[in-house]
């Protein structure tokens, strides 16, 4: 069977999965949780092989950190699955009920998107999160993980797929691609795939968007900013910046650029450098910053750089509006934060910064579906159509209109014989 033929079978399975009950999909999620626990030693062994191969191949350290799948990662994905089980069924919920005329009732209800193709980087935990979200939302899924995690992903997929089939979900509700060459086949299969969600580098996401007719949802870079305002509490600022930079350095919601109001820079920077030195963070500073602390010189290229490493670019600004302009021009519209005690300044920043997440006085690392209470996420969207920010269950839903009639015809309304009297129910 060819890849295209198998994708067609996934498409045919999508109405069957959409018609499954919430109870059935929850049972499938519970079965997945149990299967992952039962197979965890085999999964960990496969991951160790992937980790060893990555080290031999000279894979960058941040990617190796993402690649690791251990007891901690397993605990996190299982917690996400159990959170999803506890959530109400998102499907066929009535969003609108309206009587158009006597005996003519319109309803708008939620429904799955259909078949979702997800191409993601070397993060085995993402495979579990994506699979669980698609099961709960009634979407079939085609998964293509990074080659670095080939062995781990294979074991995870086998455990999950066998569990959902045993729980009664339809055959071909999930599909895994393994070879890089199969990506082009996925991109060309617009008849069978309703949505693509790529998770990777800017160049890779742009490649996906430019080489498919399938709608694409996602984000390219995570160039996140923190702006420390002149009215900031510097005792808050230091741990916020430290967490946003070092808590998990290879994540897309890690801060990459720090903007500091010129009036507080001299007071902040020595304290911040002392904290960041504990993690050997390299500071790349503007001329003004270099006059306050020992740092590497920043270039204009640093303004638009996603490091995913222990590097932070820092520059001073004259006011909040300069910070806003810088972020909107150089940022990736992912997540940006202001540190200030001035509520008016904070609202100005949060209203005018054009990003999926805008924060006050907290780490950018909170930009996450699990931390938002979504159960998990398939990714973060920086677009503005359909879904924005962490994409959880709601972002994987569409809607359909159901119209219940009793023999009505449009001709009667066009001729004036009948009239609409729209009434919300």
XYZ file of C-alpha atoms in Angstrom:
425
model
C 0.000 0.000 0.000
C 1.343 3.436 -0.925
C 1.520 6.374 1.478
C -1.221 8.160 -0.483
C -3.488 5.126 -0.312
C -2.985 4.848 3.441
C -3.732 8.554 3.885
C -7.001 8.063 2.004
C -7.923 5.363 4.526
C -7.180 7.846 7.327
C -9.540 10.308 5.625
C -12.241 7.658 5.399
C -11.778 6.881 9.092
C -12.275 10.510 10.141
C -16.125 10.554 10.045
C -16.156 7.333 12.067
C -13.896 8.818 14.733
C -15.947 12.023 14.748
C -19.059 9.970 15.443
C -17.516 8.184 18.439
C -18.856 9.019 21.865
C -16.977 11.037 24.438
C -17.007 7.985 26.705
C -15.346 5.878 24.020
C -12.622 8.455 23.389
C -11.997 8.790 27.136
C -11.668 5.013 27.420
C -9.144 5.140 24.600
C -7.149 7.819 26.429
C -7.166 5.731 29.596
C -5.967 2.758 27.571
C -3.163 4.897 26.143
C -2.101 5.917 29.645
C -1.973 2.298 30.756
C -0.134 1.186 27.620
C 2.558 3.822 28.069
C 3.135 2.668 31.634
C 3.248 -0.978 30.554
C 5.716 -0.266 27.745
C 7.796 2.385 29.486
C 10.986 0.325 29.837
C 10.996 -0.479 26.122
C 10.316 3.185 25.350
C 13.135 4.352 27.640
C 15.515 1.824 26.057
C 14.661 3.087 22.584
C 15.204 6.649 23.770
C 18.623 5.809 25.155
C 19.577 4.484 21.717
C 18.336 7.695 20.114
C 20.270 9.767 22.646
C 23.465 7.801 22.028
C 23.088 8.184 18.267
C 22.417 11.910 18.611
C 25.605 12.329 20.646
C 27.612 10.412 18.014
C 26.091 12.540 15.258
C 27.011 15.760 17.047
C 23.396 16.889 17.456
C 23.226 20.256 19.222
C 22.774 20.176 22.994
C 19.386 21.987 23.000
C 17.987 19.373 20.598
C 19.401 16.574 22.741
C 17.534 18.019 25.729
C 14.290 17.996 23.757
C 14.996 14.465 22.603
C 15.274 12.984 26.089
C 12.239 10.988 27.237
C 12.539 9.796 30.819
C 10.400 9.225 33.917
C 9.863 12.967 34.291
C 8.650 13.404 30.710
C 6.451 10.334 31.022
C 4.916 11.692 34.209
C 4.161 14.984 32.480
C 2.479 13.435 29.428
C 0.417 11.097 31.607
C -0.761 14.078 33.664
C -1.784 15.777 30.421
C -3.757 12.704 29.335
C -5.586 12.506 32.669
C -6.406 16.220 32.451
C -7.931 15.614 29.020
C -10.014 12.723 30.313
C -11.435 14.994 33.015
C -12.484 17.640 30.494
C -15.990 17.665 29.019
C -16.501 16.270 25.527
C -15.737 19.141 23.142
C -17.670 17.666 20.217
C -21.182 18.576 19.060
C -21.612 21.260 21.666
C -24.251 23.792 20.632
C -22.754 27.254 20.170
C -25.866 28.857 18.680
C -29.544 27.909 18.535
C -31.861 30.163 16.557
C -35.410 29.907 15.281
C -35.454 31.387 11.767
C -39.196 30.911 11.464
C -41.744 28.689 13.098
C -40.535 25.133 12.718
C -37.223 26.143 11.141
C -34.421 25.757 13.702
C -30.736 26.505 13.085
C -27.948 25.189 15.315
C -24.202 25.707 15.141
C -22.325 22.831 16.756
C -18.672 21.982 17.272
C -17.076 19.219 15.234
C -13.569 17.906 14.485
C -11.448 19.419 11.738
C -10.959 15.936 10.257
C -7.423 14.774 9.447
C -4.523 16.706 10.942
C -0.947 16.232 9.812
C 1.635 17.195 12.415
C 5.327 17.487 11.566
C 7.360 18.077 14.701
C 10.925 18.299 15.908
C 12.867 15.823 18.038
C 10.471 15.809 20.980
C 8.963 12.405 21.719
C 6.665 13.896 24.366
C 5.074 15.974 21.594
C 3.959 12.773 19.877
C 2.046 11.732 22.985
C 0.523 15.180 23.554
C -0.579 15.529 19.938
C -2.037 12.024 19.807
C -3.990 12.542 23.019
C -5.419 15.876 21.896
C -6.482 14.439 18.555
C -8.160 11.465 20.219
C -10.089 13.704 22.622
C -11.125 16.106 19.839
C -12.125 13.318 17.446
C -9.498 14.138 14.829
C -7.517 11.563 12.900
C -3.814 12.341 12.921
C -0.807 11.722 10.700
C 2.431 12.069 12.672
C 5.923 12.782 11.360
C 8.533 13.189 14.063
C 12.170 14.187 13.803
C 14.646 11.564 12.626
C 16.654 11.976 15.862
C 13.746 10.421 17.782
C 12.971 7.660 15.292
C 13.247 4.720 17.711
C 11.434 6.437 20.580
C 8.610 7.668 18.375
C 8.123 4.238 16.862
C 7.709 2.628 20.292
C 5.394 5.397 21.488
C 3.232 5.230 18.378
C 2.912 1.452 18.525
C 1.823 1.571 22.168
C -0.712 4.345 21.545
C -2.161 2.976 18.303
C -2.658 -0.554 19.602
C -4.305 0.837 22.731
C -6.837 2.999 20.873
C -7.763 0.171 18.498
C -8.307 -2.162 21.440
C -10.530 0.525 22.998
C -12.770 0.528 19.920
C -11.586 3.516 17.891
C -11.562 2.966 14.105
C -8.640 1.488 12.232
C -6.480 4.120 10.505
C -7.494 6.835 12.980
C -3.729 7.352 13.385
C -0.800 7.034 11.011
C 2.937 7.451 11.470
C 5.444 8.575 8.839
C 9.080 7.744 9.468
C 11.140 8.614 6.377
C 11.991 12.235 5.609
C 11.044 11.602 1.982
C 7.463 10.970 3.084
C 7.038 14.624 4.079
C 6.676 15.624 0.424
C 3.974 12.975 -0.016
C 2.129 14.374 2.993
C 2.364 17.922 1.629
C 0.924 16.807 -1.687
C -2.035 14.910 -0.244
C -4.468 17.830 0.090
C -7.445 15.605 -0.724
C -6.898 13.596 2.462
C -5.401 16.070 4.951
C -7.416 19.020 6.291
C -4.760 20.860 8.312
C -0.983 20.813 8.758
C 0.729 21.845 11.982
C 4.523 22.094 11.573
C 6.796 22.485 14.582
C 10.375 23.313 13.696
C 12.730 25.997 12.466
C 11.624 29.113 10.642
C 13.121 27.821 7.390
C 11.316 24.498 7.767
C 7.937 26.062 8.510
C 8.322 28.406 5.541
C 9.168 25.408 3.365
C 5.971 23.668 4.487
C 3.845 26.736 3.786
C 5.373 27.231 0.332
C 5.025 23.631 -0.802
C 1.490 22.579 0.005
C -2.126 23.420 -0.768
C -3.131 22.244 2.703
C -3.907 24.996 5.267
C -0.991 25.426 7.700
C -1.246 26.495 11.328
C 1.711 27.128 13.590
C 4.674 29.329 14.302
C 8.143 29.639 12.897
C 10.418 31.297 15.465
C 9.997 31.963 19.159
C 11.729 35.316 19.530
C 10.296 36.302 22.909
C 11.023 39.567 24.742
C 10.926 40.934 28.249
C 10.756 44.698 28.724
C 11.796 46.045 32.138
C 9.996 49.345 32.602
C 11.195 52.335 34.621
C 8.456 51.499 37.169
C 9.533 47.877 37.516
C 10.177 46.143 40.819
C 13.723 44.967 40.147
C 13.451 42.303 42.854
C 10.748 40.726 40.684
C 12.536 41.399 37.411
C 15.663 39.347 38.093
C 13.981 35.996 38.890
C 11.451 36.507 36.062
C 14.228 37.006 33.512
C 16.325 34.205 35.018
C 13.418 31.747 34.772
C 12.412 32.854 31.266
C 15.980 32.348 30.007
C 17.215 29.291 31.902
C 14.266 27.182 33.100
C 14.214 25.258 29.779
C 16.548 26.999 27.388
C 15.573 25.151 24.194
C 11.844 25.938 24.317
C 10.138 28.328 21.919
C 8.795 30.429 24.818
C 12.263 31.129 26.249
C 13.163 34.818 26.338
C 15.770 35.774 23.742
C 15.868 39.584 23.971
C 15.746 41.821 27.036
C 14.787 45.470 26.680
C 15.562 47.695 29.684
C 14.399 51.245 30.320
C 17.490 53.428 30.394
C 16.580 54.833 33.838
C 16.811 51.440 35.573
C 19.439 49.668 33.472
C 22.384 50.589 35.717
C 20.573 49.260 38.784
C 19.312 46.077 37.106
C 22.204 44.806 35.022
C 24.810 43.978 37.716
C 22.208 42.001 39.692
C 20.955 40.250 36.580
C 24.446 39.372 35.365
C 25.316 37.858 38.749
C 22.204 35.651 38.530
C 22.743 34.627 34.904
C 26.410 33.845 35.554
C 25.213 30.912 37.677
C 24.014 29.278 34.446
C 26.855 30.633 32.298
C 24.464 32.698 30.203
C 26.266 34.778 27.597
C 24.968 38.350 27.490
C 25.221 40.180 24.192
C 24.747 43.822 25.051
C 24.305 47.094 23.221
C 26.939 49.802 23.687
C 25.059 51.211 26.681
C 24.815 47.795 28.342
C 28.502 47.106 27.675
C 29.299 50.258 29.645
C 27.584 48.773 32.718
C 28.683 45.125 32.724
C 31.200 42.844 31.066
C 29.458 41.327 28.044
C 29.806 40.408 24.393
C 28.908 43.126 21.869
C 25.489 42.720 20.263
C 24.868 43.159 16.554
C 21.680 43.973 14.689
C 21.382 40.289 13.819
C 20.895 39.559 17.526
C 17.652 41.563 17.485
C 15.956 38.863 15.412
C 17.780 35.774 16.649
C 16.174 32.734 18.281
C 19.142 31.307 20.182
C 17.566 28.306 21.947
C 20.752 28.466 23.988
C 22.248 30.168 27.040
C 22.518 33.498 25.230
C 20.549 36.686 25.899
C 20.678 39.904 23.898
C 20.123 43.079 25.937
C 19.593 46.685 24.915
C 18.241 49.868 26.490
C 15.160 51.776 25.333
C 13.937 55.251 26.202
C 10.325 54.341 26.983
C 7.577 51.731 26.647
C 6.630 52.835 23.142
C 10.154 52.244 21.870
C 9.992 48.780 23.447
C 6.647 48.096 21.757
C 7.953 49.191 18.367
C 11.069 47.037 18.748
C 9.047 43.958 19.699
C 6.507 44.365 16.910
C 9.278 44.815 14.328
C 11.821 42.198 15.418
C 9.701 39.725 17.361
C 7.954 36.594 16.150
C 4.581 37.483 17.747
C 4.887 34.544 20.131
C 5.069 35.721 23.772
C 6.310 39.002 25.225
C 6.309 40.391 28.764
C 6.491 43.713 30.549
C 7.834 44.016 34.091
C 6.256 47.051 35.713
C 4.188 48.133 38.700
C 2.418 50.774 36.590
C -0.951 49.342 35.556
C -1.515 51.973 32.865
C 1.848 51.272 31.232
C 1.202 47.542 31.431
C -2.156 47.850 29.652
C -0.611 50.027 26.938
C 2.066 47.381 26.363
C -0.406 44.491 26.410
C -2.820 46.251 24.051
C -0.237 47.350 21.483
C 2.208 44.428 21.388
C 0.964 42.233 18.541
C 1.717 38.810 19.974
C -0.227 35.666 20.788
C 0.755 36.049 24.457
C 1.316 39.333 26.307
C 2.260 39.149 29.986
C 2.853 41.393 32.970
C 5.296 40.475 35.730
C 5.719 36.786 34.956
C 7.955 34.461 32.956
C 7.384 33.891 29.242
C 7.708 30.170 30.008
C 4.048 30.164 31.054
C 3.112 30.143 27.335
C 2.078 26.509 27.262
C -1.174 24.632 26.785
C -0.661 22.513 29.908
C 0.060 25.590 32.039
C -3.034 27.288 30.609
C -5.160 24.347 31.715
C -5.769 23.095 28.164
C -4.536 19.605 29.071
C -1.793 19.768 26.451
C -1.113 21.462 23.137
C -0.279 20.526 19.561
C 1.775 23.694 19.253
C 1.607 27.458 19.516
C 0.093 29.449 16.689
C 1.271 32.975 15.991
C -1.271 33.402 13.204
C -4.582 35.184 13.672
C -6.942 32.964 11.694
C -8.822 30.169 13.482
C -6.478 29.676 16.457
C -3.845 31.752 18.234
C -1.502 30.979 21.110
C -1.263 27.466 22.606
C -3.496 25.245 20.478
C -5.391 22.830 22.671
C -8.767 21.177 22.207
C -10.582 24.333 21.133
C -8.048 25.010 18.382
C -8.628 21.531 16.933
C -12.345 22.087 16.456
C -14.392 23.482 13.617
C -18.145 23.882 13.438
C -21.095 22.883 11.312
C -24.578 24.338 10.911
C -27.547 22.041 11.373
C -30.888 23.265 10.042
C -34.063 21.450 11.116
C -37.098 22.153 8.975
C -40.629 20.949 8.264
C -40.841 21.344 4.511
C -39.920 25.033 4.210
C -38.665 26.321 0.850
C -36.757 29.525 0.045
C -39.297 30.487 -2.648
C -41.903 31.253 0.014
C -39.560 33.773 1.661
C -38.411 35.284 -1.646
C -42.026 35.884 -2.715
C -43.039 37.385 0.616
C -45.437 34.572 1.431
C -43.413 33.908 4.565
C -41.030 36.037 6.609
C -38.112 35.283 8.885
C -38.534 36.279 12.525
C -35.086 35.376 13.880
C -35.301 34.428 17.558
C -32.415 33.066 19.629
C -33.396 30.024 21.649
